[in-house]
PDB file of C-alpha atoms in Angstrom:
ATOM      1  CA  GLU T 288       0.000   0.000   0.000  1.00  0.00           C
ATOM      2  CA  ALA T 289       1.376   3.391  -0.955  1.00  0.00           C
ATOM      3  CA  GLY T 290       2.070   5.784   1.868  1.00  0.00           C
ATOM      4  CA  VAL T 291       1.559   9.508   2.034  1.00  0.00           C
ATOM      5  CA  VAL T 292       3.227  11.160  -0.938  1.00  0.00           C
ATOM      6  CA  GLN T 293       4.670  14.642  -0.795  1.00  0.00           C
ATOM      7  CA  SER T 294       6.429  16.784  -3.353  1.00  0.00           C
ATOM      8  CA  PRO T 295       8.799  18.355  -3.742  1.00  0.00           C
ATOM      9  CA  ARG T 296      11.138  16.799  -1.189  1.00  0.00           C
ATOM     10  CA  TYR T 297      13.388  19.851  -1.113  1.00  0.00           C
ATOM     11  CA  LYS T 298      12.839  23.454  -2.095  1.00  0.00           C
ATOM     12  CA  ILE T 299      15.147  26.443  -1.962  1.00  0.00           C
ATOM     13  CA  ILE T 300      13.675  29.853  -2.675  1.00  0.00           C
ATOM     14  CA  GLU T 301      14.496  33.463  -2.058  1.00  0.00           C
ATOM     15  CA  LYS T 302      12.479  35.419   0.437  1.00  0.00           C
ATOM     16  CA  LYS T 303       9.342  37.066  -0.875  1.00  0.00           C
ATOM     17  CA  GLN T 304       8.909  34.333  -3.476  1.00  0.00           C
ATOM     18  CA  PRO T 305       5.867  32.052  -3.461  1.00  0.00           C
ATOM     19  CA  VAL T 306       6.118  28.319  -2.858  1.00  0.00           C
ATOM     20  CA  ALA T 307       3.666  25.435  -2.937  1.00  0.00           C
ATOM     21  CA  PHE T 308       3.740  21.949  -1.485  1.00  0.00           C
ATOM     22  CA  TRP T 309       1.626  19.032  -2.578  1.00  0.00           C
ATOM     23  CA  CYS T 310       0.375  16.045  -0.635  1.00  0.00           C
ATOM     24  CA  ASN T 311      -1.477  12.900  -1.605  1.00  0.00           C
ATOM     25  CA  PRO T 312      -2.776  10.987   1.412  1.00  0.00           C
ATOM     26  CA  ILE T 313      -3.182   7.269   1.827  1.00  0.00           C
ATOM     27  CA  SER T 314      -6.145   6.041  -0.182  1.00  0.00           C
ATOM     28  CA  GLY T 315      -9.318   6.076   1.865  1.00  0.00           C
ATOM     29  CA  HIS T 316      -7.982   8.391   4.557  1.00  0.00           C
ATOM     30  CA  ASN T 317     -10.471  11.209   5.035  1.00  0.00           C
ATOM     31  CA  THR T 318      -8.411  13.258   7.457  1.00  0.00           C
ATOM     32  CA  LEU T 319      -5.408  15.191   6.223  1.00  0.00           C
ATOM     33  CA  TYR T 320      -2.992  17.311   8.253  1.00  0.00           C
ATOM     34  CA  TRP T 321      -0.305  19.806   7.429  1.00  0.00           C
ATOM     35  CA  TYR T 322       2.426  20.322   9.992  1.00  0.00           C
ATOM     36  CA  LEU T 323       5.474  22.506  10.269  1.00  0.00           C
ATOM     37  CA  GLN T 324       8.523  21.126  12.056  1.00  0.00           C
ATOM     38  CA  ASN T 325      11.541  23.131  13.097  1.00  0.00           C
ATOM     39  CA  LEU T 326      14.811  21.511  14.049  1.00  0.00           C
ATOM     40  CA  GLY T 327      14.691  20.067  17.540  1.00  0.00           C
ATOM     41  CA  GLN T 328      10.957  20.620  17.882  1.00  0.00           C
ATOM     42  CA  GLY T 329       7.892  18.495  17.466  1.00  0.00           C
ATOM     43  CA  PRO T 330       5.528  18.984  14.542  1.00  0.00           C
ATOM     44  CA  GLU T 331       3.142  21.923  14.908  1.00  0.00           C
ATOM     45  CA  LEU T 332      -0.270  21.582  13.333  1.00  0.00           C
ATOM     46  CA  LEU T 333      -1.060  24.155  10.661  1.00  0.00           C
ATOM     47  CA  ILE T 334      -4.349  22.845   9.355  1.00  0.00           C
ATOM     48  CA  ARG T 335      -6.510  19.741   9.534  1.00  0.00           C
ATOM     49  CA  TYR T 336      -9.032  18.665   6.930  1.00  0.00           C
ATOM     50  CA  GLU T 337     -11.937  16.300   7.258  1.00  0.00           C
ATOM     51  CA  ASN T 338     -12.606  15.451   3.623  1.00  0.00           C
ATOM     52  CA  GLU T 339     -12.572  18.844   1.896  1.00  0.00           C
ATOM     53  CA  GLU T 340     -13.491  20.863   4.998  1.00  0.00           C
ATOM     54  CA  ALA T 341     -10.816  22.640   7.017  1.00  0.00           C
ATOM     55  CA  VAL T 342     -11.916  21.849  10.575  1.00  0.00           C
ATOM     56  CA  ASP T 343      -8.917  23.334  12.368  1.00  0.00           C
ATOM     57  CA  ASP T 344      -6.861  26.112  10.825  1.00  0.00           C
ATOM     58  CA  SER T 345      -6.347  28.126  13.987  1.00  0.00           C
ATOM     59  CA  GLN T 346      -2.563  27.827  13.746  1.00  0.00           C
ATOM     60  CA  LEU T 347      -2.317  28.708  10.063  1.00  0.00           C
ATOM     61  CA  PRO T 348      -0.789  32.182   9.473  1.00  0.00           C
ATOM     62  CA  LYS T 349      -3.484  33.261   7.099  1.00  0.00           C
ATOM     63  CA  ASP T 350      -1.775  36.419   5.974  1.00  0.00           C
ATOM     64  CA  ARG T 351       0.719  34.407   3.977  1.00  0.00           C
ATOM     65  CA  PHE T 352      -0.295  30.758   4.162  1.00  0.00           C
ATOM     66  CA  SER T 353      -3.183  29.127   2.353  1.00  0.00           C
ATOM     67  CA  ALA T 354      -4.260  25.563   1.807  1.00  0.00           C
ATOM     68  CA  GLU T 355      -6.835  23.714  -0.164  1.00  0.00           C
ATOM     69  CA  ARG T 356      -8.083  20.181  -0.477  1.00  0.00           C
ATOM     70  CA  LEU T 357     -10.335  20.106  -3.462  1.00  0.00           C
ATOM     71  CA  LYS T 358     -12.384  16.930  -3.877  1.00  0.00           C
ATOM     72  CA  GLY T 359     -11.256  15.776  -0.479  1.00  0.00           C
ATOM     73  CA  VAL T 360      -8.208  13.870  -1.679  1.00  0.00           C
ATOM     74  CA  ASP T 361      -4.887  15.567  -2.356  1.00  0.00           C
ATOM     75  CA  SER T 362      -3.982  18.909  -0.874  1.00  0.00           C
ATOM     76  CA  THR T 363      -1.796  21.912  -1.565  1.00  0.00           C
ATOM     77  CA  LEU T 364      -0.182  24.231   0.970  1.00  0.00           C
ATOM     78  CA  LYS T 365       1.031  27.587  -0.297  1.00  0.00           C
ATOM     79  CA  ILE T 366       3.168  30.331   1.169  1.00  0.00           C
ATOM     80  CA  GLN T 367       3.152  33.741  -0.425  1.00  0.00           C
ATOM     81  CA  PRO T 368       5.380  35.583   0.153  1.00  0.00           C
ATOM     82  CA  ALA T 369       7.900  33.376   1.936  1.00  0.00           C
ATOM     83  CA  GLU T 370       9.957  34.761   4.794  1.00  0.00           C
ATOM     84  CA  LEU T 371      13.281  33.628   6.201  1.00  0.00           C
ATOM     85  CA  GLY T 372      11.530  32.252   9.268  1.00  0.00           C
ATOM     86  CA  ASP T 373       9.487  29.897   7.124  1.00  0.00           C
ATOM     87  CA  SER T 374      12.508  27.645   6.619  1.00  0.00           C
ATOM     88  CA  ALA T 375      11.427  24.330   8.095  1.00  0.00           C
ATOM     89  CA  VAL T 376      10.167  20.879   7.172  1.00  0.00           C
ATOM     90  CA  TYR T 377       6.550  20.784   6.090  1.00  0.00           C
ATOM     91  CA  LEU T 378       4.944  17.462   6.869  1.00  0.00           C
ATOM     92  CA  CYS T 379       1.701  16.087   5.570  1.00  0.00           C
ATOM     93  CA  ALA T 380      -0.095  13.295   7.396  1.00  0.00           C
ATOM     94  CA  SER T 381      -3.314  11.393   6.920  1.00  0.00           C
ATOM     95  CA  SER T 382      -5.535   9.420   9.202  1.00  0.00           C
ATOM     96  CA  PRO T 383      -8.245   6.841   8.640  1.00  0.00           C
ATOM     97  CA  GLY T 384     -10.574   8.333  11.235  1.00  0.00           C
ATOM     98  CA  GLN T 385     -12.108  11.695  11.810  1.00  0.00           C
ATOM     99  CA  GLY T 386     -10.274  13.948  14.259  1.00  0.00           C
ATOM    100  CA  ARG T 387     -10.040  12.486  17.705  1.00  0.00           C
ATOM    101  CA  GLY T 388      -7.413   9.948  18.417  1.00  0.00           C
ATOM    102  CA  TYR T 389      -6.730   8.074  15.251  1.00  0.00           C
ATOM    103  CA  GLU T 390      -3.145   7.318  14.375  1.00  0.00           C
ATOM    104  CA  GLN T 391      -1.514   9.504  11.778  1.00  0.00           C
ATOM    105  CA  TYR T 392       0.678   8.416   8.913  1.00  0.00           C
ATOM    106  CA  PHE T 393       3.248  10.921   7.791  1.00  0.00           C
ATOM    107  CA  GLY T 394       4.769  11.650   4.435  1.00  0.00           C
ATOM    108  CA  PRO T 395       8.510  12.236   4.044  1.00  0.00           C
ATOM    109  CA  GLY T 396       8.087  16.001   4.239  1.00  0.00           C
ATOM    110  CA  THR T 397       9.261  18.945   2.186  1.00  0.00           C
ATOM    111  CA  ARG T 398      12.378  20.648   3.455  1.00  0.00           C
ATOM    112  CA  LEU T 399      12.060  24.355   2.678  1.00  0.00           C
ATOM    113  CA  THR T 400      14.993  26.730   2.776  1.00  0.00           C
ATOM    114  CA  VAL T 401      14.296  30.422   2.341  1.00  0.00           C
ATOM    115  CA  THR T 402      17.365  32.513   1.558  1.00  0.00           C
TER     116      THR T 402
ATOM    117  CA  ARG X 184       3.786  26.199  30.721  1.00  0.00           C
ATOM    118  CA  LYS X 185       3.698  24.180  27.516  1.00  0.00           C
ATOM    119  CA  GLU X 186       0.608  22.064  26.917  1.00  0.00           C
ATOM    120  CA  VAL X 187       2.745  18.978  26.310  1.00  0.00           C
ATOM    121  CA  GLU X 188       6.219  18.700  27.777  1.00  0.00           C
ATOM    122  CA  GLN X 189       9.028  16.225  27.315  1.00  0.00           C
ATOM    123  CA  ASP X 190      12.557  16.058  28.645  1.00  0.00           C
ATOM    124  CA  PRO X 191      14.620  16.743  25.516  1.00  0.00           C
ATOM    125  CA  GLY X 192      17.452  14.474  26.686  1.00  0.00           C
ATOM    126  CA  PRO X 193      19.601  13.136  25.259  1.00  0.00           C
ATOM    127  CA  PHE X 194      19.309   9.898  27.152  1.00  0.00           C
ATOM    128  CA  ASN X 195      22.509   7.985  26.509  1.00  0.00           C
ATOM    129  CA  VAL X 196      22.250   4.364  27.655  1.00  0.00           C
ATOM    130  CA  PRO X 197      24.151   1.141  26.949  1.00  0.00           C
ATOM    131  CA  GLU X 198      22.724  -1.547  24.757  1.00  0.00           C
ATOM    132  CA  GLY X 199      20.582  -3.934  26.756  1.00  0.00           C
ATOM    133  CA  ALA X 200      19.578  -1.378  29.337  1.00  0.00           C
ATOM    134  CA  THR X 201      16.073  -0.392  30.284  1.00  0.00           C
ATOM    135  CA  VAL X 202      15.134   3.224  29.743  1.00  0.00           C
ATOM    136  CA  ALA X 203      11.986   5.158  30.462  1.00  0.00           C
ATOM    137  CA  PHE X 204      10.790   8.662  29.819  1.00  0.00           C
ATOM    138  CA  ASN X 205       7.670  10.638  30.477  1.00  0.00           C
ATOM    139  CA  CYS X 206       5.494  13.172  28.750  1.00  0.00           C
ATOM    140  CA  THR X 207       3.333  15.521  30.806  1.00  0.00           C
ATOM    141  CA  TYR X 208       0.226  17.265  29.551  1.00  0.00           C
ATOM    142  CA  SER X 209      -1.721  20.179  30.981  1.00  0.00           C
ATOM    143  CA  ASN X 210      -5.238  19.618  29.637  1.00  0.00           C
ATOM    144  CA  SER X 211      -7.046  17.229  31.946  1.00  0.00           C
ATOM    145  CA  ALA X 212      -9.699  16.694  29.267  1.00  0.00           C
ATOM    146  CA  SER X 213      -7.178  15.021  26.955  1.00  0.00           C
ATOM    147  CA  GLN X 214      -8.336  11.617  25.799  1.00  0.00           C
ATOM    148  CA  SER X 215      -6.014  10.300  23.127  1.00  0.00           C
ATOM    149  CA  PHE X 216      -2.334   9.612  23.557  1.00  0.00           C
ATOM    150  CA  PHE X 217       0.330   8.254  21.268  1.00  0.00           C
ATOM    151  CA  TRP X 218       4.065   7.702  21.085  1.00  0.00           C
ATOM    152  CA  TYR X 219       5.805   8.330  17.776  1.00  0.00           C
ATOM    153  CA  ARG X 220       9.369   7.607  16.837  1.00  0.00           C
ATOM    154  CA  GLN X 221      11.334   9.917  14.566  1.00  0.00           C
ATOM    155  CA  ASP X 222      14.712   9.067  13.116  1.00  0.00           C
ATOM    156  CA  CYS X 223      17.091  11.818  12.102  1.00  0.00           C
ATOM    157  CA  ARG X 224      15.820  13.666   9.019  1.00  0.00           C
ATOM    158  CA  LYS X 225      12.885  11.263   8.661  1.00  0.00           C
ATOM    159  CA  GLU X 226       9.181  11.587   9.256  1.00  0.00           C
ATOM    160  CA  PRO X 227       7.535  10.554  12.539  1.00  0.00           C
ATOM    161  CA  LYS X 228       6.199   7.026  12.645  1.00  0.00           C
ATOM    162  CA  LEU X 229       3.620   5.683  15.034  1.00  0.00           C
ATOM    163  CA  LEU X 230       5.178   3.552  17.742  1.00  0.00           C
ATOM    164  CA  MET X 231       2.151   2.805  19.833  1.00  0.00           C
ATOM    165  CA  SER X 232      -1.113   4.099  21.178  1.00  0.00           C
ATOM    166  CA  VAL X 233      -1.484   4.631  24.901  1.00  0.00           C
ATOM    167  CA  TYR X 234      -4.628   3.189  26.405  1.00  0.00           C
ATOM    168  CA  SER X 235      -6.025   3.795  29.853  1.00  0.00           C
ATOM    169  CA  SER X 236      -5.086   0.236  30.782  1.00  0.00           C
ATOM    170  CA  GLY X 237      -1.593   0.578  29.389  1.00  0.00           C
ATOM    171  CA  ASN X 238      -0.190  -0.982  26.274  1.00  0.00           C
ATOM    172  CA  GLU X 239       2.672  -3.378  25.677  1.00  0.00           C
ATOM    173  CA  ASP X 240       4.272  -4.268  22.361  1.00  0.00           C
ATOM    174  CA  GLY X 241       7.309  -6.462  22.651  1.00  0.00           C
ATOM    175  CA  ARG X 242      10.016  -4.518  24.433  1.00  0.00           C
ATOM    176  CA  PHE X 243       7.934  -1.375  24.592  1.00  0.00           C
ATOM    177  CA  THR X 244       5.413  -0.503  27.286  1.00  0.00           C
ATOM    178  CA  ALA X 245       3.333   2.646  27.374  1.00  0.00           C
ATOM    179  CA  GLN X 246       1.283   3.770  30.330  1.00  0.00           C
ATOM    180  CA  LEU X 247      -1.098   6.579  31.165  1.00  0.00           C
ATOM    181  CA  ASN X 248      -1.346   8.242  34.551  1.00  0.00           C
ATOM    182  CA  ARG X 249      -4.421  10.459  34.458  1.00  0.00           C
ATOM    183  CA  ALA X 250      -4.132  11.612  38.050  1.00  0.00           C
ATOM    184  CA  SER X 251      -0.697  13.077  37.461  1.00  0.00           C
ATOM    185  CA  GLN X 252      -1.352  13.841  33.795  1.00  0.00           C
ATOM    186  CA  TYR X 253       1.512  12.092  32.149  1.00  0.00           C
ATOM    187  CA  ILE X 254       2.209   9.205  29.833  1.00  0.00           C
ATOM    188  CA  SER X 255       5.316   7.089  29.922  1.00  0.00           C
ATOM    189  CA  LEU X 256       7.303   4.929  27.557  1.00  0.00           C
ATOM    190  CA  LEU X 257       9.484   2.097  28.807  1.00  0.00           C
ATOM    191  CA  ILE X 258      11.959   0.340  26.543  1.00  0.00           C
ATOM    192  CA  ARG X 259      13.458  -2.906  27.782  1.00  0.00           C
ATOM    193  CA  ASP X 260      16.581  -4.618  26.453  1.00  0.00           C
ATOM    194  CA  SER X 261      17.376  -1.569  24.322  1.00  0.00           C
ATOM    195  CA  LYS X 262      18.917  -2.067  20.901  1.00  0.00           C
ATOM    196  CA  LEU X 263      21.189   0.179  18.887  1.00  0.00           C
ATOM    197  CA  SER X 264      18.283   0.588  16.460  1.00  0.00           C
ATOM    198  CA  ASP X 265      16.176   2.175  19.197  1.00  0.00           C
ATOM    199  CA  SER X 266      18.269   5.325  18.891  1.00  0.00           C
ATOM    200  CA  ALA X 267      15.824   8.006  17.769  1.00  0.00           C
ATOM    201  CA  THR X 268      13.700  10.849  19.015  1.00  0.00           C
ATOM    202  CA  TYR X 269      10.485   9.828  20.729  1.00  0.00           C
ATOM    203  CA  LEU X 270       7.549  12.191  20.392  1.00  0.00           C
ATOM    204  CA  CYS X 271       4.408  12.064  22.460  1.00  0.00           C
ATOM    205  CA  VAL X 272       1.086  13.242  21.062  1.00  0.00           C
ATOM    206  CA  VAL X 273      -1.904  14.357  23.073  1.00  0.00           C
ATOM    207  CA  SER X 274      -5.360  15.251  21.860  1.00  0.00           C
ATOM    208  CA  GLY X 275      -8.959  15.370  22.955  1.00  0.00           C
ATOM    209  CA  TYR X 276     -11.680  13.048  21.833  1.00  0.00           C
ATOM    210  CA  SER X 277     -13.913  15.349  19.820  1.00  0.00           C
ATOM    211  CA  SER X 278     -13.311  16.215  16.186  1.00  0.00           C
ATOM    212  CA  ALA X 279     -12.584  19.788  17.274  1.00  0.00           C
ATOM    213  CA  SER X 280      -9.848  18.799  19.705  1.00  0.00           C
ATOM    214  CA  LYS X 281      -6.375  20.153  19.331  1.00  0.00           C
ATOM    215  CA  ILE X 282      -3.589  17.734  18.452  1.00  0.00           C
ATOM    216  CA  ILE X 283      -0.343  18.588  20.197  1.00  0.00           C
ATOM    217  CA  PHE X 284       3.065  17.022  19.762  1.00  0.00           C
ATOM    218  CA  GLY X 285       5.736  17.229  22.391  1.00  0.00           C
ATOM    219  CA  SER X 286       9.185  18.430  21.384  1.00  0.00           C
ATOM    220  CA  GLY X 287      10.562  14.940  21.692  1.00  0.00           C
ATOM    221  CA  THR X 288      13.088  13.062  23.792  1.00  0.00           C
ATOM    222  CA  ARG X 289      16.325  12.036  22.139  1.00  0.00           C
ATOM    223  CA  LEU X 290      17.534   8.556  22.914  1.00  0.00           C
ATOM    224  CA  SER X 291      20.997   7.295  22.036  1.00  0.00           C
ATOM    225  CA  ILE X 292      21.930   3.660  22.613  1.00  0.00           C
ATOM    226  CA  ARG X 293      25.655   2.967  22.795  1.00  0.00           C
ATOM    227  CA  PRO X 294      27.308  -0.415  22.108  1.00  0.00           C
TER     228      PRO X 294
END
């Protein structure tokens, strides 16, 4: 069974440029998460989707970050414009259950460097 | 105070030793608990769920102490391959509950 797929794996951009990350969850998983992880820290939730609905985006910096999950399958996370402090690993995860305490399966992440 | 706290370590123990670490949480309404393992420059992977009655999987035992609001992970007969960062995850039970990862505890097993 294919796992969570993310692309690109690495991205280097200059500050003020836009960037987009793509995620395809495990087939049949209705819940999709986007996390940001800084070195030495745990993942921080940016947004959680139940199907195509964003049910928790309280931690998403909406002035520059946006996300969508059209058709309730794959998802895109965008940053525009990027700032130096956005350099981090962006992880996508999916879960077979809705919210609550279902286990999450993570993709390999996108390592973003903003110069 | 952070909502979920872990000792960052590193815990440096010899192969074959038993090691344990805790994760404390501040929200008494938390209902779901997990331990994840994360290798260097890799994604987190689920290690085990933590049930109210505890959970054991081979050399790994996870327990929940609701009164003191912490979960624990015990690793027996540690192997070199157990070297990793161990992340705890705490969330509520409703679909609106926040999901919070700890910062992780680094474990290094030496030969």
